[in-house]
Amino acid sequence: MSALFSRWESMLNKAVKPPLTIRLCQPRGFCAGVDRAIQIVVLALKKYGAPVYVRHEIVHNRYVVEGLQNLGAVFIEELSEIPEKHKQSPVVFSAHGVPKSVPADAVARNLFYLDATCPLVSKVHKQAMRHQRLGRHVLLIGHAGHPEVIGTMGQLAEGAVTLIETEADAASFQPADPEALGFVTQTTLSVEDTAGIIRALQERFPALQAPAAESICYATTNRQDAVKETAPGCDLYLVVGAPNSSNSRRLVEVAERAGAAMSLLVQRASEIPWDEIGGISTLGLSAGASAPEIIVDEIIDAFRQRFDVSVDLAVTATETEDFPVMRALRDVELTPADMAFVNGTV
Ligand code: 2E4
Ligand code: SF4
């Protein structure tokens, strides 16, 4: 009876709902650095109990932040917000990294900190320090005000790093010594725009030294490649992510440039502007590195209610990266329910 009903329901759907192909990117969503950062907060809560303070959103996603708040995490922007009576509680630094002054301040305040900076952001910090060791002035290509940029600039003394945001900045920068320059970049930039800025700098300063390893990370590159491949011919492209998520916003730009007729960032299915969408037949779908998979599912379900959906999985790369947490937390076990939260599936 129920099999008959569901066949009938599916026939009815086909009859009344317009067809829609969803090109679903893979890879999309959580990267190894995000997975590790969320794990650190969950493990710290299990090991030390609530509250666990987290300096800045652990990753730029409200759903993740609220989920961790429900488990007992308290989000702050500055260490001074930790009340005296909770000075024994651990404080976690977000995945985006922090200036050197932050761990120094934590030590001065007698706080116990756990650094959830993504290892690939820490690698950029090391490359900036290496340039300086070799006598170079450092150019950081990135976006002003972003916490990762604040963290990377804060690895070196004031004045040792110049921020380059655009090709116009590259054209107007006046170095003290054009023979002694090195660059690094934010990890989540547009691969294409960054190449343009680097070219502009190299034309003016042929002695400019690149970092020993690429600064834009594997997850950023892979997610942009997948969007670039799937965007041509899409009537609409949706990227799941937050307005303050640099890597997610870059995916929206990539989709538009690669040929999607329209491209939007959405945090939840409730933000889909159905009235603006109209009669689409091909939808591109991806998610930024901080967006949990459960929201991708929520969005596909919302489209199923209005369209007869078929999902085409576009696999453009396989990711095997896995970053272990710090030793202090390796003795704590995660339950399957914890793992599901860490993986973004609940
Ligand atoms: C750290 C470094 O940097 P972005 O704004 O893209 O951060 P988000 O939290 O959205 O993504 C995770 C992340 C964290 C990316 N790179
Ligand atoms: Fe690390 Fe890259 Fe993920 Fe950022 S996007 S957390 S740099 S792996």
mmCIF file with all atom_site columns, C-alpha atoms and ligand atoms in Angstrom, residues 31 33-34 57-61 95-97 118 121 146-148 186-188 217 220 242 244-248 288-291, ligand 1:
data_model
loop_
_atom_site.group_PDB
_atom_site.id
_atom_site.type_symbol
_atom_site.label_atom_id
_atom_site.label_alt_id
_atom_site.label_comp_id
_atom_site.label_asym_id
_atom_site.label_entity_id
_atom_site.label_seq_id
_atom_site.pdbx_PDB_ins_code
_atom_site.Cartn_x
_atom_site.Cartn_y
_atom_site.Cartn_z
_atom_site.occupancy
_atom_site.B_iso_or_equiv
_atom_site.pdbx_formal_charge
_atom_site.auth_seq_id
_atom_site.auth_comp_id
_atom_site.auth_asym_id
_atom_site.auth_atom_id
_atom_site.pdbx_PDB_model_num
ATOM   1  C CA . CYS A 1 31  ? 37.547 21.463 5.360  1.00 0.00 ? 31  CYS A CA 1
ATOM   2  C CA . GLY A 1 33  ? 40.910 23.024 9.456  1.00 0.00 ? 33  GLY A CA 1
ATOM   3  C CA . VAL A 1 34  ? 37.250 23.668 10.307 1.00 0.00 ? 34  VAL A CA 1
ATOM   4  C CA . GLU A 1 57  ? 33.473 32.741 16.112 1.00 0.00 ? 57  GLU A CA 1
ATOM   5  C CA . ILE A 1 58  ? 35.384 29.454 15.954 1.00 0.00 ? 58  ILE A CA 1
ATOM   6  C CA . VAL A 1 59  ? 34.459 29.456 12.244 1.00 0.00 ? 59  VAL A CA 1
ATOM   7  C CA . HIS A 1 60  ? 32.219 31.977 10.497 1.00 0.00 ? 60  HIS A CA 1
ATOM   8  C CA . ASN A 1 61  ? 28.917 30.153 10.805 1.00 0.00 ? 61  ASN A CA 1
ATOM   9  C CA . ALA A 1 95  ? 40.578 28.787 13.242 1.00 0.00 ? 95  ALA A CA 1
ATOM   10 C CA . HIS A 1 96  ? 41.469 32.130 11.622 1.00 0.00 ? 96  HIS A CA 1
ATOM   11 C CA . GLY A 1 97  ? 44.541 32.670 13.806 1.00 0.00 ? 97  GLY A CA 1
ATOM   12 C CA . CYS A 1 118 ? 44.223 26.051 11.164 1.00 0.00 ? 118 CYS A CA 1
ATOM   13 C CA . VAL A 1 121 ? 47.108 29.514 8.491  1.00 0.00 ? 121 VAL A CA 1
ATOM   14 C CA . HIS A 1 146 ? 39.493 40.104 8.374  1.00 0.00 ? 146 HIS A CA 1
ATOM   15 C CA . PRO A 1 147 ? 40.622 38.204 11.507 1.00 0.00 ? 147 PRO A CA 1
ATOM   16 C CA . GLU A 1 148 ? 43.080 36.075 9.521  1.00 0.00 ? 148 GLU A CA 1
ATOM   17 C CA . GLN A 1 186 ? 45.292 35.123 3.091  1.00 0.00 ? 186 GLN A CA 1
ATOM   18 C CA . THR A 1 187 ? 44.360 31.435 2.699  1.00 0.00 ? 187 THR A CA 1
ATOM   19 C CA . THR A 1 188 ? 40.854 32.031 1.343  1.00 0.00 ? 188 THR A CA 1
ATOM   20 C CA . CYS A 1 217 ? 44.937 26.560 0.792  1.00 0.00 ? 217 CYS A CA 1
ATOM   21 C CA . THR A 1 220 ? 39.856 27.140 -1.073 1.00 0.00 ? 220 THR A CA 1
ATOM   22 C CA . ALA A 1 242 ? 27.865 33.491 6.033  1.00 0.00 ? 242 ALA A CA 1
ATOM   23 C CA . ASN A 1 244 ? 31.552 37.309 7.053  1.00 0.00 ? 244 ASN A CA 1
ATOM   24 C CA . SER A 1 245 ? 32.988 34.111 5.520  1.00 0.00 ? 245 SER A CA 1
ATOM   25 C CA . SER A 1 246 ? 35.722 35.122 3.096  1.00 0.00 ? 246 SER A CA 1
ATOM   26 C CA . ASN A 1 247 ? 36.026 31.752 1.363  1.00 0.00 ? 247 ASN A CA 1
ATOM   27 C CA . SER A 1 248 ? 32.238 31.488 0.877  1.00 0.00 ? 248 SER A CA 1
ATOM   28 C CA . GLY A 1 288 ? 31.883 27.351 1.994  1.00 0.00 ? 288 GLY A CA 1
ATOM   29 C CA . ALA A 1 289 ? 34.479 25.669 4.211  1.00 0.00 ? 289 ALA A CA 1
ATOM   30 C CA . SER A 1 290 ? 32.611 26.745 7.368  1.00 0.00 ? 290 SER A CA 1
ATOM   31 C CA . ALA A 1 291 ? 29.105 25.642 6.261  1.00 0.00 ? 291 ALA A CA 1
HETATM 32 C C1 . 2E4 B 2 .   ? 40.226 29.833 8.935  1.00 0.00 ? 1   2E4 B C1 1
HETATM 33 C C2 . 2E4 B 2 .   ? 40.862 30.025 7.747  1.00 0.00 ? 1   2E4 B C2 1
HETATM 34 O O1 . 2E4 B 2 .   ? 38.491 32.988 6.475  1.00 0.00 ? 1   2E4 B O1 1
HETATM 35 P P1 . 2E4 B 2 .   ? 37.010 32.761 6.265  1.00 0.00 ? 1   2E4 B P1 1
HETATM 36 O O2 . 2E4 B 2 .   ? 36.250 34.033 6.524  1.00 0.00 ? 1   2E4 B O2 1
HETATM 37 O O3 . 2E4 B 2 .   ? 36.712 32.138 4.975  1.00 0.00 ? 1   2E4 B O3 1
HETATM 38 O O4 . 2E4 B 2 .   ? 36.649 31.759 7.446  1.00 0.00 ? 1   2E4 B O4 1
HETATM 39 P P2 . 2E4 B 2 .   ? 35.435 30.746 7.651  1.00 0.00 ? 1   2E4 B P2 1
HETATM 40 O O5 . 2E4 B 2 .   ? 35.277 30.608 9.125  1.00 0.00 ? 1   2E4 B O5 1
HETATM 41 O O6 . 2E4 B 2 .   ? 34.268 31.105 6.855  1.00 0.00 ? 1   2E4 B O6 1
HETATM 42 O O7 . 2E4 B 2 .   ? 36.006 29.401 7.055  1.00 0.00 ? 1   2E4 B O7 1
HETATM 43 C C3 . 2E4 B 2 .   ? 36.902 28.615 7.778  1.00 0.00 ? 1   2E4 B C3 1
HETATM 44 C C4 . 2E4 B 2 .   ? 38.284 29.151 7.776  1.00 0.00 ? 1   2E4 B C4 1
HETATM 45 C C5 . 2E4 B 2 .   ? 38.930 29.393 8.954  1.00 0.00 ? 1   2E4 B C5 1
HETATM 46 C C6 . 2E4 B 2 .   ? 38.931 29.388 6.628  1.00 0.00 ? 1   2E4 B C6 1
HETATM 47 N N1 . 2E4 B 2 .   ? 40.213 29.770 6.609  1.00 0.00 ? 1   2E4 B N1 1
#
